[in-house]
mmCIF file of C-alpha atoms in Angstrom:
data_model
loop_
_atom_site.group_PDB
_atom_site.id
_atom_site.type_symbol
_atom_site.label_atom_id
_atom_site.label_comp_id
_atom_site.label_asym_id
_atom_site.label_seq_id
_atom_site.Cartn_x
_atom_site.Cartn_y
_atom_site.Cartn_z
ATOM 1 C CA MET A 1 47.610 85.231 -107.585
ATOM 2 C CA SER A 2 46.676 81.623 -108.334
ATOM 3 C CA THR A 3 49.046 79.430 -110.303
ATOM 4 C CA ASN A 4 46.055 78.508 -112.488
ATOM 5 C CA LYS A 5 46.133 81.953 -114.064
ATOM 6 C CA PRO A 6 49.675 81.644 -115.507
ATOM 7 C CA LEU A 7 48.884 78.136 -116.744
ATOM 8 C CA THR A 8 45.687 79.343 -118.412
ATOM 9 C CA LEU A 9 47.527 82.218 -120.062
ATOM 10 C CA LEU A 10 50.301 79.892 -121.259
ATOM 11 C CA SER A 11 47.707 77.482 -122.652
ATOM 12 C CA LEU A 12 46.044 80.299 -124.576
ATOM 13 C CA SER A 13 49.392 81.507 -125.901
ATOM 14 C CA HIS A 14 50.156 77.918 -126.934
ATOM 15 C CA ALA A 15 46.949 77.951 -128.954
ATOM 16 C CA CYS A 16 47.999 81.154 -130.702
ATOM 17 C CA VAL A 17 51.462 79.808 -131.566
ATOM 18 C CA ASP A 18 50.292 76.396 -132.771
ATOM 19 C CA VAL A 19 47.900 78.070 -135.180
ATOM 20 C CA TYR A 20 51.042 78.444 -137.283
ATOM 21 C CA GLN A 21 51.913 74.762 -137.134
ATOM 22 C CA GLY A 22 48.438 73.997 -138.463
ATOM 23 C CA SER A 23 48.352 76.887 -140.929
ATOM 24 C CA VAL A 24 51.105 75.591 -143.195
ATOM 25 C CA ALA A 25 49.216 72.379 -143.984
ATOM 26 C CA ALA A 26 45.962 74.320 -144.289
ATOM 27 C CA LEU A 27 47.569 76.571 -146.923
ATOM 28 C CA VAL A 28 48.634 73.625 -149.120
ATOM 29 C CA PRO A 29 45.323 73.268 -151.066
ATOM 30 C CA PHE A 30 45.372 76.994 -151.806
ATOM 31 C CA PHE A 31 48.948 76.847 -153.075
ATOM 32 C CA VAL A 32 47.914 73.931 -155.305
ATOM 33 C CA SER A 33 44.839 75.720 -156.676
ATOM 34 C CA GLU A 34 46.190 79.285 -156.987
ATOM 35 C CA ARG A 35 49.787 78.571 -157.963
ATOM 36 C CA ALA A 36 49.342 75.161 -159.610
ATOM 37 C CA TYR A 37 51.956 73.511 -157.389
ATOM 38 C CA SER A 38 52.453 69.769 -157.736
ATOM 39 C CA TYR A 39 51.994 67.521 -154.701
ATOM 40 C CA ALA A 40 55.773 67.364 -154.301
ATOM 41 C CA ALA A 41 56.176 71.153 -154.502
ATOM 42 C CA ALA A 42 53.363 71.716 -152.018
ATOM 43 C CA SER A 43 54.807 69.182 -149.580
ATOM 44 C CA GLY A 44 58.152 70.967 -149.910
ATOM 45 C CA ILE A 45 56.550 73.927 -148.162
ATOM 46 C CA VAL A 46 55.570 71.662 -145.270
ATOM 47 C CA LEU A 47 59.165 70.413 -145.220
ATOM 48 C CA ALA A 48 60.501 73.976 -145.113
ATOM 49 C CA ALA A 49 58.385 74.718 -142.057
ATOM 50 C CA SER A 50 59.531 71.519 -140.371
ATOM 51 C CA LEU A 51 63.179 71.040 -141.284
ATOM 52 C CA LEU A 52 64.819 74.039 -139.609
ATOM 53 C CA SER A 53 62.387 73.695 -136.720
ATOM 54 C CA SER A 54 63.518 70.100 -136.249
ATOM 55 C CA VAL A 55 67.205 71.037 -136.349
ATOM 56 C CA VAL A 56 67.111 74.003 -133.971
ATOM 57 C CA GLN A 57 64.556 72.692 -131.473
ATOM 58 C CA PRO A 58 67.071 70.598 -129.461
ATOM 59 C CA LEU A 59 69.389 73.627 -129.396
ATOM 60 C CA PHE A 60 66.712 75.796 -127.813
ATOM 61 C CA GLY A 61 65.940 72.976 -125.371
ATOM 62 C CA ALA A 62 69.578 72.710 -124.328
ATOM 63 C CA LEU A 63 69.825 76.483 -123.901
ATOM 64 C CA THR A 64 66.755 76.625 -121.676
ATOM 65 C CA ASP A 65 68.228 73.842 -119.525
ATOM 66 C CA LYS A 66 71.084 76.229 -118.684
ATOM 67 C CA TRP A 67 69.341 79.598 -118.635
ATOM 68 C CA ALA A 68 65.770 80.734 -118.229
ATOM 69 C CA MET A 69 64.870 82.635 -121.396
ATOM 70 C CA PRO A 70 61.337 83.929 -120.820
ATOM 71 C CA TRP A 71 61.751 86.634 -123.464
ATOM 72 C CA LEU A 72 61.728 83.837 -126.065
ATOM 73 C CA LEU A 73 57.999 83.300 -125.596
ATOM 74 C CA PRO A 74 56.612 86.607 -126.939
ATOM 75 C CA VAL A 75 59.416 86.987 -129.508
ATOM 76 C CA SER A 76 58.988 83.478 -130.909
ATOM 77 C CA SER A 77 55.230 83.963 -131.127
ATOM 78 C CA LEU A 78 55.720 87.038 -133.315
ATOM 79 C CA VAL A 79 58.354 85.359 -135.491
ATOM 80 C CA GLY A 80 56.180 82.278 -136.040
ATOM 81 C CA GLY A 81 53.229 84.401 -137.086
ATOM 82 C CA ALA A 82 55.221 86.744 -139.333
ATOM 83 C CA GLY A 83 56.542 83.866 -141.449
ATOM 84 C CA VAL A 84 53.109 82.437 -142.212
ATOM 85 C CA ALA A 85 51.648 85.906 -142.727
ATOM 86 C CA LEU A 86 54.201 86.570 -145.488
ATOM 87 C CA SER A 87 53.825 83.171 -147.172
ATOM 88 C CA GLY A 88 51.108 84.323 -149.557
ATOM 89 C CA VAL A 89 52.847 87.552 -150.566
ATOM 90 C CA GLY A 90 54.257 87.419 -154.104
ATOM 91 C CA ASP A 91 54.568 84.368 -156.354
ATOM 92 C CA SER A 92 58.138 83.353 -155.568
ATOM 93 C CA TYR A 93 58.412 79.723 -154.487
ATOM 94 C CA ALA A 94 61.838 80.387 -152.939
ATOM 95 C CA LEU A 95 60.475 83.294 -150.886
ATOM 96 C CA THR A 96 57.564 81.163 -149.711
ATOM 97 C CA LEU A 97 59.959 78.433 -148.581
ATOM 98 C CA ALA A 98 62.118 80.988 -146.765
ATOM 99 C CA VAL A 99 59.334 82.660 -144.800
ATOM 100 C CA VAL A 100 57.692 79.416 -143.711
ATOM 101 C CA ALA A 101 61.137 78.217 -142.588
ATOM 102 C CA VAL A 102 61.416 81.361 -140.438
ATOM 103 C CA SER A 103 57.977 80.577 -139.028
ATOM 104 C CA GLY A 104 59.199 77.088 -138.147
ATOM 105 C CA ILE A 105 62.150 78.558 -136.244
ATOM 106 C CA GLY A 106 59.779 80.764 -134.264
ATOM 107 C CA VAL A 107 57.625 77.795 -133.328
ATOM 108 C CA ALA A 108 60.761 75.820 -132.383
ATOM 109 C CA ALA A 109 61.985 78.589 -130.096
ATOM 110 C CA TYR A 110 58.652 78.754 -128.280
ATOM 111 C CA HIS A 111 58.093 75.183 -127.174
ATOM 112 C CA PRO A 112 61.026 74.263 -124.868
ATOM 113 C CA GLU A 113 60.749 77.370 -122.670
ATOM 114 C CA ALA A 114 56.943 77.250 -122.771
ATOM 115 C CA ALA A 115 57.004 73.612 -121.640
ATOM 116 C CA ARG A 116 59.341 74.540 -118.794
ATOM 117 C CA MET A 117 57.154 77.431 -117.672
ATOM 118 C CA ALA A 118 54.028 75.259 -117.923
ATOM 119 C CA ARG A 119 55.737 72.685 -115.713
ATOM 120 C CA VAL A 120 56.514 75.410 -113.169
ATOM 121 C CA ALA A 121 52.928 76.658 -113.214
ATOM 122 C CA SER A 122 51.426 73.147 -113.048
ATOM 123 C CA ARG A 123 53.689 71.718 -110.297
ATOM 124 C CA GLY A 124 54.745 68.958 -112.685
ATOM 125 C CA SER A 125 51.255 67.462 -112.985
ATOM 126 C CA HIS A 126 50.735 65.510 -116.212
ATOM 127 C CA THR A 127 47.015 66.289 -116.016
ATOM 128 C CA ALA A 128 47.728 70.019 -115.873
ATOM 129 C CA MET A 129 50.263 69.643 -118.674
ATOM 130 C CA GLY A 130 47.429 68.089 -120.649
ATOM 131 C CA TRP A 131 45.570 71.392 -120.449
ATOM 132 C CA PHE A 132 48.665 73.207 -121.693
ATOM 133 C CA SER A 133 48.913 70.748 -124.584
ATOM 134 C CA LEU A 134 45.195 71.202 -125.232
ATOM 135 C CA GLY A 135 45.886 74.843 -125.986
ATOM 136 C CA GLY A 136 48.199 73.803 -128.803
ATOM 137 C CA ASN A 137 45.641 71.328 -130.111
ATOM 138 C CA ILE A 138 42.990 74.028 -130.219
ATOM 139 C CA GLY A 139 45.398 76.187 -132.192
ATOM 140 C CA PHE A 140 45.852 73.348 -134.653
ATOM 141 C CA ALA A 141 42.098 72.853 -134.873
ATOM 142 C CA THR A 142 41.295 76.477 -135.582
ATOM 143 C CA ALA A 143 44.056 76.919 -138.164
ATOM 144 C CA PRO A 144 42.116 75.440 -141.130
ATOM 145 C CA LEU A 145 39.069 77.573 -140.352
ATOM 146 C CA LEU A 146 41.169 80.709 -139.934
ATOM 147 C CA VAL A 147 43.117 80.061 -143.143
ATOM 148 C CA ALA A 148 39.995 79.159 -145.107
ATOM 149 C CA THR A 149 38.184 82.286 -143.914
ATOM 150 C CA VAL A 150 41.067 84.621 -144.773
ATOM 151 C CA ILE A 151 42.378 83.011 -147.973
ATOM 152 C CA ALA A 152 39.014 81.993 -149.465
ATOM 153 C CA THR A 153 37.871 85.579 -149.029
ATOM 154 C CA GLY A 154 40.937 87.507 -150.174
ATOM 155 C CA GLY A 155 43.161 84.915 -151.832
ATOM 156 C CA LEU A 156 46.768 84.219 -150.862
ATOM 157 C CA GLY A 157 47.428 87.944 -151.004
ATOM 158 C CA ALA A 158 45.388 88.335 -147.813
ATOM 159 C CA SER A 159 47.803 86.153 -145.820
ATOM 160 C CA PRO A 160 49.228 89.132 -143.814
ATOM 161 C CA LEU A 161 45.970 89.080 -141.841
ATOM 162 C CA LEU A 162 47.113 85.768 -140.376
ATOM 163 C CA VAL A 163 49.549 87.644 -138.109
ATOM 164 C CA VAL A 164 46.733 88.523 -135.670
ATOM 165 C CA PRO A 165 47.018 85.354 -133.475
ATOM 166 C CA ALA A 166 50.772 85.975 -133.143
ATOM 167 C CA VAL A 167 50.206 89.437 -131.711
ATOM 168 C CA ALA A 168 47.627 88.036 -129.291
ATOM 169 C CA GLY A 169 49.976 85.195 -128.326
ATOM 170 C CA ALA A 170 52.848 87.576 -127.601
ATOM 171 C CA ALA A 171 50.611 89.668 -125.338
ATOM 172 C CA LEU A 172 49.382 86.562 -123.477
ATOM 173 C CA CYS A 173 52.971 85.393 -122.966
ATOM 174 C CA ALA A 174 53.945 88.746 -121.504
ATOM 175 C CA VAL A 175 51.050 88.676 -119.040
ATOM 176 C CA ALA A 176 51.739 85.037 -118.099
ATOM 177 C CA LEU A 177 55.394 85.753 -117.367
ATOM 178 C CA ARG A 178 54.440 88.738 -115.244
ATOM 179 C CA ALA A 179 52.039 86.517 -113.286
ATOM 180 C CA LEU A 180 54.756 83.904 -112.724
ATOM 181 C CA ARG A 181 57.052 86.585 -111.319
ATOM 182 C CA ALA A 182 54.419 87.712 -108.808
ATOM 183 C CA PRO A 183 54.954 86.705 -105.150
ATOM 184 C CA GLY A 184 53.379 83.378 -104.244
ATOM 185 C CA THR A 185 52.970 82.054 -107.779
ATOM 186 C CA ALA A 186 56.129 79.956 -108.059
ATOM 187 C CA THR A 187 55.448 76.272 -107.656
ATOM 188 C CA ALA A 188 57.309 73.275 -106.442
ATOM 189 C CA ALA A 189 58.012 71.233 -109.536
ATOM 190 C CA ALA A 190 60.403 73.492 -111.407
ATOM 191 C CA ARG A 191 62.955 70.844 -112.118
ATOM 192 C CA GLY A 192 65.795 71.914 -114.325
ATOM 193 C CA GLY A 193 69.426 70.935 -114.683
ATOM 194 C CA ASP A 194 69.850 71.106 -110.893
ATOM 195 C CA ALA A 195 66.984 68.658 -110.235
ATOM 196 C CA ASP A 196 67.427 65.419 -108.389
ATOM 197 C CA GLY A 197 67.064 62.181 -110.266
ATOM 198 C CA HIS A 198 68.762 60.104 -112.932
ATOM 199 C CA ASP A 199 68.403 60.717 -116.657
ATOM 200 C CA ASP A 200 67.178 57.547 -118.391
ATOM 201 C CA TRP A 201 68.369 58.158 -121.941
ATOM 202 C CA PRO A 202 67.552 54.668 -123.377
ATOM 203 C CA SER A 203 63.890 55.015 -122.366
ATOM 204 C CA PHE A 204 63.756 58.605 -123.565
ATOM 205 C CA LEU A 205 65.201 57.667 -126.958
ATOM 206 C CA ARG A 206 62.692 54.824 -127.409
ATOM 207 C CA LEU A 207 59.882 57.213 -126.491
ATOM 208 C CA SER A 208 61.223 59.780 -128.958
ATOM 209 C CA GLY A 209 61.411 57.162 -131.716
ATOM 210 C CA ALA A 210 57.757 56.295 -131.160
ATOM 211 C CA VAL A 211 56.758 59.953 -131.255
ATOM 212 C CA VAL A 212 58.631 60.362 -134.546
ATOM 213 C CA CYS A 213 56.480 57.557 -135.999
ATOM 214 C CA ARG A 214 53.393 59.311 -134.714
ATOM 215 C CA SER A 215 54.646 62.621 -136.123
ATOM 216 C CA ILE A 216 55.109 61.255 -139.640
ATOM 217 C CA VAL A 217 51.545 59.932 -139.614
ATOM 218 C CA PHE A 218 50.056 63.141 -138.283
ATOM 219 C CA VAL A 219 52.037 65.573 -140.456
ATOM 220 C CA GLY A 220 51.538 63.393 -143.541
ATOM 221 C CA LEU A 221 47.789 63.338 -143.014
ATOM 222 C CA SER A 222 47.771 67.067 -142.171
ATOM 223 C CA ALA A 223 49.486 67.907 -145.456
ATOM 224 C CA PHE A 224 47.266 65.790 -147.692
ATOM 225 C CA ILE A 225 44.011 64.935 -145.917
ATOM 226 C CA ALA A 226 42.172 67.960 -147.375
ATOM 227 C CA LEU A 227 43.120 66.982 -150.933
ATOM 228 C CA TYR A 228 42.545 63.274 -150.230
ATOM 229 C CA VAL A 229 39.034 63.750 -148.824
ATOM 230 C CA ARG A 230 38.090 65.946 -151.777
ATOM 231 C CA GLU A 231 39.106 63.081 -154.062
ATOM 232 C CA ARG A 232 37.450 60.304 -152.057
ATOM 233 C CA THR A 233 34.162 62.112 -151.408
ATOM 234 C CA SER A 234 33.984 64.138 -154.653
ATOM 235 C CA GLY A 235 33.537 67.210 -152.462
ATOM 236 C CA GLY A 236 34.841 70.740 -152.904
ATOM 237 C CA GLU A 237 37.219 72.859 -150.852
ATOM 238 C CA PHE A 238 34.830 72.864 -147.898
ATOM 239 C CA ALA A 239 34.889 69.049 -147.723
ATOM 240 C CA GLY A 240 38.684 69.089 -147.483
ATOM 241 C CA THR A 241 38.772 71.915 -144.938
ATOM 242 C CA ALA A 242 36.171 70.098 -142.824
ATOM 243 C CA ALA A 243 38.318 66.951 -142.793
ATOM 244 C CA LEU A 244 41.380 68.908 -141.672
ATOM 245 C CA PHE A 245 39.300 70.579 -138.956
ATOM 246 C CA VAL A 246 38.091 67.160 -137.740
ATOM 247 C CA LEU A 247 41.691 65.901 -137.694
ATOM 248 C CA TYR A 248 42.789 68.792 -135.507
ATOM 249 C CA LEU A 249 39.669 69.013 -133.322
ATOM 250 C CA GLY A 250 39.828 65.295 -132.550
ATOM 251 C CA GLY A 251 43.304 66.003 -131.237
ATOM 252 C CA ALA A 252 41.904 68.451 -128.702
ATOM 253 C CA VAL A 253 39.432 65.832 -127.473
ATOM 254 C CA GLY A 254 42.116 63.145 -127.416
ATOM 255 C CA THR A 255 44.426 65.259 -125.271
ATOM 256 C CA VAL A 256 41.745 65.728 -122.586
ATOM 257 C CA VAL A 257 40.871 62.027 -122.665
ATOM 258 C CA GLY A 258 44.553 61.114 -122.356
ATOM 259 C CA GLY A 259 44.953 63.189 -119.213
ATOM 260 C CA ARG A 260 41.855 61.592 -117.672
ATOM 261 C CA LEU A 261 42.960 58.063 -118.527
ATOM 262 C CA ALA A 262 46.406 58.700 -117.059
ATOM 263 C CA THR A 263 44.811 59.344 -113.651
ATOM 264 C CA ARG A 264 43.438 55.780 -113.663
ATOM 265 C CA HIS A 265 46.100 53.856 -115.537
ATOM 266 C CA SER A 266 49.827 54.279 -115.985
ATOM 267 C CA ARG A 267 50.893 56.717 -118.679
ATOM 268 C CA VAL A 268 52.894 54.043 -120.489
ATOM 269 C CA THR A 269 49.847 51.756 -120.657
ATOM 270 C CA VAL A 270 47.657 54.524 -122.085
ATOM 271 C CA VAL A 271 50.292 55.434 -124.671
ATOM 272 C CA LYS A 272 50.767 51.819 -125.794
ATOM 273 C CA TRP A 273 47.036 51.231 -126.299
ATOM 274 C CA SER A 274 46.694 54.495 -128.176
ATOM 275 C CA TYR A 275 49.351 53.490 -130.683
ATOM 276 C CA ALA A 276 47.821 50.042 -131.126
ATOM 277 C CA LEU A 277 44.346 51.436 -131.786
ATOM 278 C CA SER A 278 45.731 54.065 -134.162
ATOM 279 C CA VAL A 279 46.780 51.314 -136.567
ATOM 280 C CA LEU A 280 43.136 50.419 -137.244
ATOM 281 C CA ALA A 281 42.044 54.049 -137.388
ATOM 282 C CA VAL A 282 44.679 55.038 -139.975
ATOM 283 C CA ALA A 283 43.780 51.970 -142.027
ATOM 284 C CA GLY A 284 40.186 53.191 -142.081
ATOM 285 C CA VAL A 285 41.273 56.612 -143.349
ATOM 286 C CA VAL A 286 43.221 55.065 -146.199
ATOM 287 C CA LEU A 287 40.774 52.328 -147.181
ATOM 288 C CA VAL A 288 37.212 53.432 -146.325
ATOM 289 C CA PRO A 289 35.451 55.538 -149.015
ATOM 290 C CA GLY A 290 32.632 58.071 -148.762
ATOM 291 C CA PRO A 291 31.369 60.141 -145.822
ATOM 292 C CA LEU A 292 32.325 57.390 -143.340
ATOM 293 C CA LEU A 293 35.869 58.566 -143.953
ATOM 294 C CA TYR A 294 35.244 61.473 -141.572
ATOM 295 C CA LEU A 295 34.628 59.048 -138.695
ATOM 296 C CA PHE A 296 37.999 57.391 -139.220
ATOM 297 C CA VAL A 297 39.694 60.794 -139.471
ATOM 298 C CA ALA A 298 38.245 61.637 -136.045
ATOM 299 C CA LEU A 299 39.302 58.265 -134.576
ATOM 300 C CA THR A 300 42.782 58.653 -136.004
ATOM 301 C CA SER A 301 43.087 62.113 -134.513
ATOM 302 C CA ALA A 302 41.948 60.951 -131.082
ATOM 303 C CA GLY A 303 44.259 57.929 -131.192
ATOM 304 C CA LEU A 304 47.274 60.023 -132.139
ATOM 305 C CA TYR A 305 46.525 62.711 -129.560
ATOM 306 C CA VAL A 306 45.505 60.709 -126.489
ATOM 307 C CA PRO A 307 49.222 60.201 -125.718
ATOM 308 C CA PHE A 308 50.299 63.720 -126.755
ATOM 309 C CA SER A 309 50.610 65.423 -123.346
ATOM 310 C CA LEU A 310 51.730 62.122 -121.819
ATOM 311 C CA HIS A 311 54.712 62.110 -124.191
ATOM 312 C CA VAL A 312 55.758 65.450 -122.685
ATOM 313 C CA THR A 313 55.542 64.465 -119.023
ATOM 314 C CA LEU A 314 57.060 61.030 -119.663
ATOM 315 C CA GLY A 315 59.972 62.669 -121.464
ATOM 316 C CA GLN A 316 60.494 65.184 -118.653
ATOM 317 C CA ASP A 317 60.401 62.406 -116.050
ATOM 318 C CA TYR A 318 62.849 60.262 -118.040
ATOM 319 C CA LEU A 319 65.192 63.292 -118.172
ATOM 320 C CA PRO A 320 64.565 65.085 -114.844
ATOM 321 C CA ARG A 321 67.854 66.971 -115.162
ATOM 322 C CA ARG A 322 67.093 68.188 -118.679
ATOM 323 C CA VAL A 323 63.416 69.093 -118.790
ATOM 324 C CA GLY A 324 64.047 71.813 -121.388
ATOM 325 C CA THR A 325 65.610 69.312 -123.761
ATOM 326 C CA ALA A 326 62.855 66.794 -123.022
ATOM 327 C CA GLY A 327 60.122 69.355 -123.651
ATOM 328 C CA GLY A 328 61.774 70.588 -126.821
ATOM 329 C CA VAL A 329 62.002 67.079 -128.230
ATOM 330 C CA THR A 330 58.653 65.611 -127.198
ATOM 331 C CA LEU A 331 56.579 68.765 -127.631
ATOM 332 C CA GLY A 332 58.401 70.247 -130.612
ATOM 333 C CA LEU A 333 61.080 68.301 -132.476
ATOM 334 C CA THR A 334 59.197 65.049 -132.858
ATOM 335 C CA VAL A 335 56.080 66.946 -133.884
ATOM 336 C CA SER A 336 57.794 68.927 -136.637
ATOM 337 C CA VAL A 337 60.162 66.213 -137.831
ATOM 338 C CA GLY A 338 57.254 64.455 -139.535
ATOM 339 C CA GLY A 339 57.395 67.179 -142.158
ATOM 340 C CA VAL A 340 60.688 65.728 -143.376
ATOM 341 C CA ALA A 341 58.741 62.764 -144.774
ATOM 342 C CA SER A 342 56.151 64.917 -146.541
ATOM 343 C CA PRO A 343 58.117 65.397 -149.798
ATOM 344 C CA ALA A 344 58.491 61.614 -150.119
ATOM 345 C CA ILE A 345 54.739 61.194 -149.658
ATOM 346 C CA GLY A 346 54.107 63.954 -152.197
ATOM 347 C CA ALA A 347 56.508 62.487 -154.755
ATOM 348 C CA LEU A 348 54.911 59.044 -154.406
ATOM 349 C CA ALA A 349 51.463 60.623 -154.800
ATOM 350 C CA ASP A 350 52.582 62.362 -158.016
ATOM 351 C CA ALA A 351 53.891 59.050 -159.360
ATOM 352 C CA THR A 352 50.933 56.883 -158.249
ATOM 353 C CA SER A 353 47.974 58.230 -156.261
ATOM 354 C CA LEU A 354 47.351 59.850 -152.895
ATOM 355 C CA GLN A 355 45.808 56.652 -151.553
ATOM 356 C CA THR A 356 48.911 54.652 -152.451
ATOM 357 C CA ALA A 357 51.162 57.308 -150.953
ATOM 358 C CA LEU A 358 49.246 57.365 -147.661
ATOM 359 C CA ALA A 359 49.043 53.581 -147.296
ATOM 360 C CA PRO A 360 52.516 53.178 -145.664
ATOM 361 C CA LEU A 361 51.324 55.381 -142.800
ATOM 362 C CA ILE A 362 49.277 52.438 -141.509
ATOM 363 C CA ALA A 363 52.441 50.645 -140.372
ATOM 364 C CA LEU A 364 53.980 53.518 -138.426
ATOM 365 C CA PRO A 365 51.774 53.401 -135.272
ATOM 366 C CA ALA A 366 52.610 49.690 -135.113
ATOM 367 C CA ALA A 367 56.328 50.522 -135.253
ATOM 368 C CA GLY A 368 55.781 53.053 -132.478
ATOM 369 C CA TRP A 369 54.028 50.427 -130.350
ATOM 370 C CA LEU A 370 57.014 48.097 -130.740
ATOM 371 C CA LEU A 371 59.362 50.824 -129.498
ATOM 372 C CA LEU A 372 57.114 51.492 -126.503
ATOM 373 C CA ARG A 373 56.565 47.869 -125.563
ATOM 374 C CA SER A 374 59.508 47.639 -123.129
ATOM 375 C CA LEU A 375 59.110 51.070 -121.521
ATOM 376 C CA HIS A 376 58.560 51.398 -117.784
ATOM 377 C CA GLU A 377 56.669 54.071 -115.877
ATOM 378 C CA PRO A 378 59.165 56.678 -114.585
ATOM 379 C CA ALA A 379 58.990 58.201 -111.139
ATOM 380 C CA MET A 380 56.531 61.078 -110.816
ATOM 381 C CA PRO A 381 57.765 64.433 -109.477
ATOM 382 C CA GLU A 382 56.541 65.194 -105.989
ATOM 383 C CA ALA A 383 54.393 68.290 -105.580
ATOM 384 C CA ALA A 384 55.180 70.305 -102.454
ATOM 385 C CA PRO A 385 52.266 71.557 -100.375
ATOM 386 C CA ALA A 386 53.465 75.170 -100.478
ATOM 387 C CA PRO A 387 55.247 77.356 -103.017
ATOM 388 C CA ALA A 388 58.962 76.653 -102.912
ATOM 389 C CA PRO A 389 61.072 77.747 -105.869
ATOM 390 C CA CYS A 390 61.806 81.297 -106.859
ATOM 391 C CA TYR A 391 61.513 82.402 -110.467
ATOM 392 C CA ASP A 392 64.027 85.116 -111.249
ATOM 393 C CA PRO A 393 63.695 86.111 -114.911
ATOM 394 C CA PRO A 394 67.292 87.227 -115.530
ATOM 395 C CA THR A 395 68.575 83.898 -114.212
ATOM 396 C CA ARG A 396 67.440 80.330 -114.441
ATOM 397 C CA VAL A 397 64.537 78.591 -112.718
ATOM 398 C CA ARG A 398 65.813 77.241 -109.423
ATOM 399 C CA SER A 399 64.587 75.597 -106.257
ATOM 400 C CA ALA A 400 64.954 77.439 -102.958
ATOM 401 C CA PRO A 401 63.427 77.279 -99.497
ATOM 402 C CA ALA A 402 60.246 79.268 -99.053
ATOM 403 C CA ASP A 403 61.918 81.495 -96.454
ATOM 404 C CA ASP A 404 64.587 82.486 -98.974
ATOM 405 C CA CYS A 405 61.851 83.452 -101.448
ATOM 406 C CA ARG A 406 60.153 85.684 -98.915
ATOM 407 C CA SER A 407 63.370 87.363 -97.909
ATOM 408 C CA SER A 408 64.303 88.061 -101.515
ATOM 409 C CA GLU A 409 60.902 89.722 -101.966
ATOM 410 C CA GLY A 410 61.465 91.949 -99.012
ATOM 411 C CA GLY A 411 58.797 90.204 -96.947
#
């Protein structure tokens, strides 16, 4: 069975799981309109989904560096979906915060092990990892449409229908893991805690700091862009949903472009230019009025997402002995941690205006560029010409000679 099949299945499951990262922000306008939440209260829901996720994500990464935990993938998919599905049930603000926090934990549990398995299936290729990341971007992009279709039709009380992608994601994970266990599907770049190489923590921490800056911009815009565009264009709910869709869809395009660019230029160079260009794009979102605003939303999305999959492979190559931790941080923690800043943006918007509250986001890509300026390109993992490591689900991912793999399979 081709290694492309497990990677495709993992990418599709990533799309199903990341629907729930995008769904929380997509639900914000409906919480504001149906429950009369203030900007600060609505952004508190985004914080609830992000805070526990941010705290526990490194823990899951560290655990997957020591033990393979493939069962986490289907279980975390179901947990992430269940939390969002219950968010519209009842009118209790505390209950809503609790269930979206549970959803955030599910999403946090998924990403480190999924990133490890995607690395196994892709032989460590950053281009292939781009396709895995694209799955998540597509999930983000479809979240506003899914939420709008379900909630606009049946109100917040229809939110249990949002569990459907989670069930599909769990099934895809199960099939992908079965494919990875099949003879001949293990690949050569499964580098875990027993990998060769030196962990470059200073470079990894600078990279992580830059991704945090990017995360605050993206999550801040995700939480408020629908409301902001409705104000700036005098449009209705569709205008806001369309803007959020453009923000997420541009990310899918940016991820593909980033992988292509990285085959011609160094990853660090592509990431630096992306952050620099994002400064102008975010400024356009904040300052340009009218329908032209949609163009700058798309440019901002592309600029923020061109480096997305490159963050993951750079982080894994800076920490070759801790790829679970690296994947958990670059693919998960620094994505969700932006939600921590959302209440501050919401409180400032309540006190002034949304435009004033979003204006500080212009400076953050510039801060990220400064952190990236001194980074070097890490060594790329070498892909072996034939399958080498064995994947044994009860134990950890390990490297072994091909002959050992065949003998363990009875061949």
